[in-house]
Structures are given as C-alpha cells and as structure tokens.
Short mmCIF file of N, CA and C in Angstrom, two decimals:
data_model
loop_
_atom_site.label_atom_id
_atom_site.label_comp_id
_atom_site.label_asym_id
_atom_site.label_seq_id
_atom_site.Cartn_x
_atom_site.Cartn_y
_atom_site.Cartn_z
N MET A 739 -9.47 14.48 -9.69
CA MET A 739 -9.62 15.28 -8.68
C MET A 739 -11.17 15.23 -8.66
N SER A 740 -12.77 15.58 -7.94
CA SER A 740 -13.73 15.91 -7.90
C SER A 740 -13.37 17.28 -7.59
N GLU A 741 -14.12 18.57 -7.51
CA GLU A 741 -14.72 19.81 -6.95
C GLU A 741 -14.68 19.39 -5.35
N GLY A 742 -15.56 18.66 -5.17
CA GLY A 742 -16.09 18.65 -4.33
C GLY A 742 -15.67 17.44 -3.38
N ASN A 743 -13.83 16.18 -3.60
CA ASN A 743 -13.50 15.56 -2.65
C ASN A 743 -11.94 16.24 -2.36
N GLN A 744 -11.82 16.16 -1.12
CA GLN A 744 -11.21 17.03 -0.93
C GLN A 744 -9.04 16.37 -0.24
N LEU A 745 -9.46 14.53 -0.54
CA LEU A 745 -8.16 13.86 -0.48
C LEU A 745 -7.32 14.27 -1.42
N THR A 746 -5.61 14.07 -1.49
CA THR A 746 -5.24 14.74 -1.96
C THR A 746 -3.71 12.71 -1.42
N VAL A 747 -3.86 12.41 -3.09
CA VAL A 747 -3.31 11.38 -2.97
C VAL A 747 -1.47 11.68 -2.97
N ALA A 748 -1.55 10.43 -2.12
CA ALA A 748 0.17 10.95 -1.43
C ALA A 748 1.78 10.82 -2.64
N PRO A 749 2.32 11.39 -2.53
CA PRO A 749 3.40 11.00 -4.12
C PRO A 749 3.34 9.74 -4.81
N SER A 750 3.86 9.33 -3.08
CA SER A 750 4.57 8.79 -3.72
C SER A 750 2.94 7.10 -4.37
N PHE A 751 1.92 7.08 -3.91
CA PHE A 751 1.24 6.76 -3.97
C PHE A 751 1.12 6.82 -5.84
N ALA A 752 0.69 8.12 -6.58
CA ALA A 752 0.73 9.18 -7.94
C ALA A 752 1.58 9.32 -8.87
N ALA A 753 3.39 7.88 -7.92
CA ALA A 753 4.64 7.61 -9.03
C ALA A 753 3.84 6.32 -9.15
N LEU A 754 3.05 5.32 -8.59
CA LEU A 754 2.39 4.24 -9.08
C LEU A 754 1.96 3.75 -10.23
N TYR A 755 0.85 5.06 -11.37
CA TYR A 755 0.13 5.41 -12.21
C TYR A 755 1.95 7.01 -13.68
N ALA A 756 3.05 7.31 -12.56
CA ALA A 756 3.53 7.44 -13.69
C ALA A 756 4.60 7.43 -14.43
N ASP A 757 4.27 7.75 -16.11
CA ASP A 757 5.52 7.25 -16.81
C ASP A 757 6.70 7.89 -16.37
N ARG A 758 7.50 7.82 -17.48
CA ARG A 758 9.31 8.63 -16.59
C ARG A 758 9.59 9.67 -16.36
N SER A 759 8.91 10.09 -17.27
CA SER A 759 8.78 11.84 -16.39
C SER A 759 8.22 12.91 -15.34
N GLY A 760 7.14 11.07 -14.65
CA GLY A 760 6.75 11.92 -14.18
C GLY A 760 4.69 12.24 -14.27
N ARG A 761 4.71 12.50 -16.14
CA ARG A 761 3.47 12.53 -15.83
C ARG A 761 2.16 10.91 -15.40
N VAL A 762 1.20 11.48 -14.76
CA VAL A 762 0.84 11.08 -14.25
C VAL A 762 -0.35 9.70 -15.75
N ARG A 763 -0.61 8.41 -16.48
CA ARG A 763 -0.61 7.89 -17.29
C ARG A 763 -1.74 7.15 -16.51
N THR A 764 -2.98 7.46 -15.62
CA THR A 764 -3.73 6.97 -15.56
C THR A 764 -4.34 7.67 -14.97
N ALA A 765 -6.76 7.92 -15.47
CA ALA A 765 -7.29 9.20 -14.90
C ALA A 765 -7.40 9.21 -13.46
N LEU A 766 -7.66 10.24 -13.49
CA LEU A 766 -7.21 10.97 -12.21
C LEU A 766 -7.88 10.81 -11.00
N ALA A 767 -9.52 9.89 -12.03
CA ALA A 767 -10.85 9.70 -11.02
C ALA A 767 -9.95 8.09 -10.62
N GLU A 768 -9.49 6.96 -11.56
CA GLU A 768 -9.01 5.93 -11.47
C GLU A 768 -8.01 6.44 -9.84
N VAL A 769 -7.31 6.75 -10.05
CA VAL A 769 -5.25 7.19 -8.94
C VAL A 769 -6.05 7.35 -8.68
N LEU A 770 -7.10 8.67 -7.39
CA LEU A 770 -7.21 8.60 -6.79
C LEU A 770 -8.94 7.47 -5.50
N ALA A 771 -9.16 7.05 -6.94
CA ALA A 771 -10.44 5.69 -5.98
C ALA A 771 -9.12 4.49 -5.58
N ARG A 772 -8.55 4.32 -6.09
CA ARG A 772 -6.73 3.48 -5.46
C ARG A 772 -6.83 3.64 -4.86
N TYR A 773 -6.27 4.63 -4.49
CA TYR A 773 -5.61 5.60 -3.85
C TYR A 773 -6.91 5.17 -2.56
N GLU A 774 -8.02 6.06 -2.94
CA GLU A 774 -8.71 5.46 -1.40
C GLU A 774 -8.24 4.48 -0.78
N PHE A 775 -8.94 3.12 -1.47
CA PHE A 775 -9.10 1.74 -1.67
C PHE A 775 -7.70 1.14 -0.99
N CYS A 776 -6.18 1.39 -1.70
CA CYS A 776 -5.57 1.33 -1.37
C CYS A 776 -5.08 1.61 0.44
N GLU A 777 -5.55 2.80 1.45
CA GLU A 777 -4.56 4.07 2.29
C GLU A 777 -6.46 2.90 2.61
N ASP A 778 -7.56 2.80 3.26
CA ASP A 778 -8.46 2.59 3.77
C ASP A 778 -7.58 0.85 3.79
N LEU A 779 -7.44 0.39 3.02
CA LEU A 779 -5.94 -1.28 3.74
C LEU A 779 -5.93 -1.25 4.40
N ALA A 780 -4.59 -0.56 4.18
CA ALA A 780 -3.18 -0.08 5.03
C ALA A 780 -3.76 -0.53 6.72
N SER A 781 -4.70 0.64 6.38
CA SER A 781 -4.94 1.39 7.65
C SER A 781 -6.26 0.60 8.44
N HIS A 782 -7.17 -0.84 7.31
CA HIS A 782 -7.76 -2.00 8.18
C HIS A 782 -7.02 -2.81 8.50
N LEU A 783 -5.82 -2.83 8.49
CA LEU A 783 -4.82 -4.30 7.88
C LEU A 783 -3.66 -3.62 9.42
N VAL A 784 -3.82 -2.69 10.41
CA VAL A 784 -3.40 -1.89 11.05
C VAL A 784 -3.61 -2.70 12.70
N GLU A 785 -5.25 -3.10 12.88
CA GLU A 785 -5.30 -3.86 13.60
C GLU A 785 -4.44 -5.69 13.78
N GLN A 786 -4.92 -6.06 12.99
CA GLN A 786 -4.30 -7.53 11.88
C GLN A 786 -3.19 -7.44 12.30
N ALA A 787 -2.66 -6.55 12.10
CA ALA A 787 -0.47 -6.86 12.16
C ALA A 787 0.35 -6.33 13.38
N GLN A 788 -1.14 -5.99 14.73
CA GLN A 788 -0.62 -6.34 15.70
C GLN A 788 -0.89 -7.46 16.48
N ILE A 789 -2.04 -8.17 16.07
CA ILE A 789 -2.39 -9.45 16.74
C ILE A 789 -2.17 -10.28 16.00
N LEU A 790 -1.59 -10.18 14.59
CA LEU A 790 -0.14 -11.66 14.37
C LEU A 790 1.05 -11.93 15.33
N TYR A 791 1.05 -9.69 14.72
CA TYR A 791 3.36 -9.92 16.32
C TYR A 791 2.82 -9.72 17.38
N HIS A 792 1.45 -9.94 17.79
CA HIS A 792 1.64 -10.46 19.47
C HIS A 792 1.07 -11.67 19.94
N ARG A 793 1.08 -12.64 18.81
CA ARG A 793 0.69 -13.88 18.82
C ARG A 793 0.79 -14.79 17.86
N GLU A 794 1.52 -14.59 16.84
CA GLU A 794 1.73 -15.62 15.57
C GLU A 794 2.91 -15.20 15.58
N ALA A 795 3.40 -13.80 15.21
CA ALA A 795 5.06 -13.51 14.05
C ALA A 795 6.27 -13.84 14.46
N PRO A 796 7.07 -14.07 14.54
CA PRO A 796 8.12 -13.29 15.45
C PRO A 796 8.79 -12.35 15.03
N SER A 797 8.17 -11.91 14.23
CA SER A 797 9.09 -10.74 14.04
C SER A 797 8.59 -9.38 13.49
N GLU A 798 7.75 -8.10 13.33
CA GLU A 798 7.42 -7.20 12.44
C GLU A 798 7.74 -7.44 10.77
N ALA A 799 9.65 -7.92 10.53
CA ALA A 799 8.90 -7.21 9.17
C ALA A 799 8.60 -8.83 8.63
N GLY A 800 8.39 -10.13 9.51
CA GLY A 800 7.60 -10.82 9.64
C GLY A 800 6.03 -10.80 8.83
N VAL A 801 5.56 -10.33 10.38
CA VAL A 801 4.42 -9.66 10.07
C VAL A 801 3.90 -9.37 8.41
N LEU A 802 5.26 -8.39 8.16
CA LEU A 802 4.98 -7.46 6.92
C LEU A 802 4.92 -8.17 5.87
N LEU A 803 5.38 -8.99 5.53
CA LEU A 803 6.35 -10.10 5.11
C LEU A 803 5.14 -10.53 4.12
N GLY A 804 4.86 -11.01 4.97
CA GLY A 804 3.44 -12.38 5.68
C GLY A 804 1.81 -11.24 4.73
N MET A 805 1.94 -10.76 5.20
CA MET A 805 0.97 -9.11 4.52
C MET A 805 0.82 -9.29 3.42
N HIS A 806 2.37 -8.80 2.51
CA HIS A 806 2.23 -8.50 1.14
C HIS A 806 2.53 -9.72 0.27
N ALA A 807 3.07 -10.86 1.30
CA ALA A 807 2.75 -11.96 0.53
C ALA A 807 1.13 -12.46 0.53
N ALA A 808 0.80 -12.21 1.38
CA ALA A 808 -1.03 -12.66 1.39
C ALA A 808 -1.52 -11.21 0.26
N LEU A 809 -1.56 -10.53 0.16
CA LEU A 809 -2.11 -8.75 -0.70
C LEU A 809 -1.62 -9.39 -2.69
N ARG A 810 -0.25 -10.55 -2.47
CA ARG A 810 0.07 -10.81 -3.86
C ARG A 810 -1.22 -11.94 -3.73
N ALA A 811 -1.55 -13.18 -3.07
CA ALA A 811 -1.28 -13.21 -4.22
C ALA A 811 -3.16 -13.67 -4.68
N ASP A 812 -3.47 -12.66 -5.03
CA ASP A 812 -5.01 -12.49 -5.33
C ASP A 812 -4.30 -11.12 -6.61
N ASP A 813 -4.08 -10.49 -8.12
CA ASP A 813 -3.61 -10.15 -9.02
C ASP A 813 -5.30 -9.19 -8.71
N SER A 814 -6.08 -9.11 -8.48
CA SER A 814 -7.94 -8.95 -9.38
C SER A 814 -7.73 -7.63 -8.49
N LEU A 815 -7.21 -7.36 -6.97
CA LEU A 815 -7.47 -7.19 -6.18
C LEU A 815 -6.44 -5.99 -6.81
N LEU A 816 -5.27 -6.09 -5.73
CA LEU A 816 -4.04 -5.32 -5.96
C LEU A 816 -3.06 -5.22 -7.13
N SER A 817 -2.23 -4.35 -8.37
CA SER A 817 -1.25 -4.89 -8.63
C SER A 817 -0.77 -5.38 -8.17
N ALA A 818 0.46 -5.87 -8.26
CA ALA A 818 2.79 -5.86 -7.31
C ALA A 818 3.18 -4.80 -6.70
N ALA A 819 3.06 -3.38 -7.21
CA ALA A 819 3.16 -1.77 -6.86
C ALA A 819 2.36 -1.25 -5.92
N GLU A 820 1.21 -1.31 -6.30
CA GLU A 820 -0.04 -1.46 -5.13
C GLU A 820 -0.15 -2.21 -4.03
N ALA A 821 -0.10 -3.35 -3.56
CA ALA A 821 0.50 -4.73 -3.18
C ALA A 821 1.50 -4.09 -1.86
N GLY A 822 2.99 -3.59 -2.53
CA GLY A 822 4.47 -2.89 -2.00
C GLY A 822 3.65 -1.89 -1.77
N TRP A 823 3.46 -0.46 -2.03
CA TRP A 823 2.18 1.01 -0.88
C TRP A 823 1.97 0.62 0.42
N VAL A 824 0.42 -0.51 0.09
CA VAL A 824 0.39 -0.58 1.40
C VAL A 824 0.94 -0.78 2.47
N VAL A 825 1.96 -2.67 1.78
CA VAL A 825 3.28 -2.68 3.55
C VAL A 825 3.34 -2.36 3.24
N GLN A 826 3.84 -1.46 2.46
CA GLN A 826 5.31 0.21 3.93
C GLN A 826 3.92 0.81 4.30
N ARG A 827 3.29 2.05 3.32
CA ARG A 827 1.87 2.86 4.84
C ARG A 827 1.84 1.90 5.16
N LEU A 828 0.42 0.19 5.56
CA LEU A 828 0.89 0.10 7.21
C LEU A 828 2.43 -0.10 7.38
N ALA A 829 3.42 -0.02 7.62
CA ALA A 829 4.53 0.00 8.33
C ALA A 829 4.85 1.16 8.46
N GLU A 830 4.55 2.32 7.84
CA GLU A 830 4.17 3.80 8.47
C GLU A 830 3.26 3.90 9.94
N LEU A 831 2.69 3.54 9.46
CA LEU A 831 0.80 3.55 10.22
C LEU A 831 1.26 2.35 11.53
N LEU A 832 1.50 1.86 12.38
CA LEU A 832 2.90 1.00 12.43
C LEU A 832 3.54 1.61 13.30
N GLU A 833 4.46 2.32 12.09
CA GLU A 833 5.51 3.18 13.43
C GLU A 833 6.81 1.49 13.16
N TRP A 834 6.76 0.65 11.74
CA TRP A 834 7.87 -0.39 11.83
C TRP A 834 8.49 0.32 11.01
N LYS A 835 9.86 -0.55 10.63
CA LYS A 835 10.59 -1.11 9.81
C LYS A 835 9.97 -1.40 8.19
N CYS A 836 9.86 -0.53 7.47
CA CYS A 836 9.80 -2.35 6.64
C CYS A 836 10.37 -2.62 5.70
N PRO A 837 10.61 -4.53 5.38
CA PRO A 837 11.44 -4.91 4.92
C PRO A 837 12.08 -4.76 3.74
N ALA A 838 12.82 -5.21 2.88
CA ALA A 838 12.94 -4.64 1.14
C ALA A 838 11.99 -5.79 1.08
N LEU A 839 10.85 -5.62 0.33
CA LEU A 839 10.01 -6.69 -0.74
C LEU A 839 9.82 -7.15 -2.12
N SER A 840 9.51 -7.46 -2.89
CA SER A 840 9.92 -8.18 -3.54
C SER A 840 9.46 -7.91 -4.39
N ALA A 841 10.90 -7.06 -5.73
CA ALA A 841 9.94 -5.88 -6.80
C ALA A 841 9.31 -6.03 -7.04
N PRO A 842 8.34 -5.08 -8.07
CA PRO A 842 6.57 -5.83 -9.36
C PRO A 842 7.11 -6.37 -10.80
N GLU A 843 6.95 -7.27 -11.17
CA GLU A 843 7.73 -7.55 -12.29
C GLU A 843 7.50 -6.81 -13.36
N GLY A 844 8.76 -6.69 -14.11
CA GLY A 844 8.82 -5.35 -14.36
C GLY A 844 8.98 -3.53 -13.81
N GLY A 845 9.42 -3.71 -12.85
CA GLY A 845 9.71 -2.28 -12.26
C GLY A 845 10.02 -3.10 -10.45
N ALA A 846 10.35 -1.51 -9.99
CA ALA A 846 11.37 -2.35 -8.57
C ALA A 846 10.03 -1.75 -7.94
N ALA A 847 9.79 -1.89 -6.72
CA ALA A 847 9.37 -1.73 -5.58
C ALA A 847 8.06 0.00 -5.68
N ALA A 848 7.49 -0.11 -5.62
CA ALA A 848 6.83 1.33 -4.89
C ALA A 848 7.24 1.86 -3.59
N GLN A 849 7.76 2.92 -4.15
CA GLN A 849 8.09 3.44 -2.61
C GLN A 849 7.34 4.03 -2.14
N ALA A 850 7.56 4.76 -0.40
CA ALA A 850 6.06 4.87 -0.05
C ALA A 850 6.87 6.52 0.97
#
C-alpha cells in the first residue's frame, strides 16, 4: 500500500492471494488495485441486482447465482476466486444470504 493510500484490503480478499501459510504471494500494489476494482464492482452491481430481483429473478439466490455466472464467463476480467468474492461481497451489501457458489478450479470458493 502506498503511503497516501488509506484503503485497507479486506482479509477475505487478501486470502485470495495468500499461500497456505497466509503470506501474500503477490505484490501489495497489485492486490490493492484488484481489491479496489472488485469492491467497486460489487458496489456498482447492487442496483442492478435489486432491479433484477424485483423485475425478473425468482429469488435473491437466483440473482446472485446469475451474477456469479456472468462474472465467471470472462476470465480476463476477474479470476474465478475474485468472481466468488465479488458475489459474496454483493450479498453482504444487499444483506442477502449468499448461496453456495461453484468452487474455482484448484481451490475452494473465496470466503467473504
């Protein structure tokens, strides 16, 4: 983190970049940039999720699973673990229960 940056990376997000011993294995600046992107994305998806829930989706879980599928569709935007984290963060922001998400290849889904 740079000296002028007051943003603190959520431990659940930092864990996406940590090895088994808990050490972050990616440059802190990159983790911070990815965190800012994912947090902003989750925040921006709140209104869209609410619209989908009230107009089209049968349930909160249906909205979140659909968002997860959409985020997983393009691996160049987010890793599978980041997509899971974004959806879990979105559920927190909406105060919805997050359904079980499919685990990213090679590991468990991100825990928020």
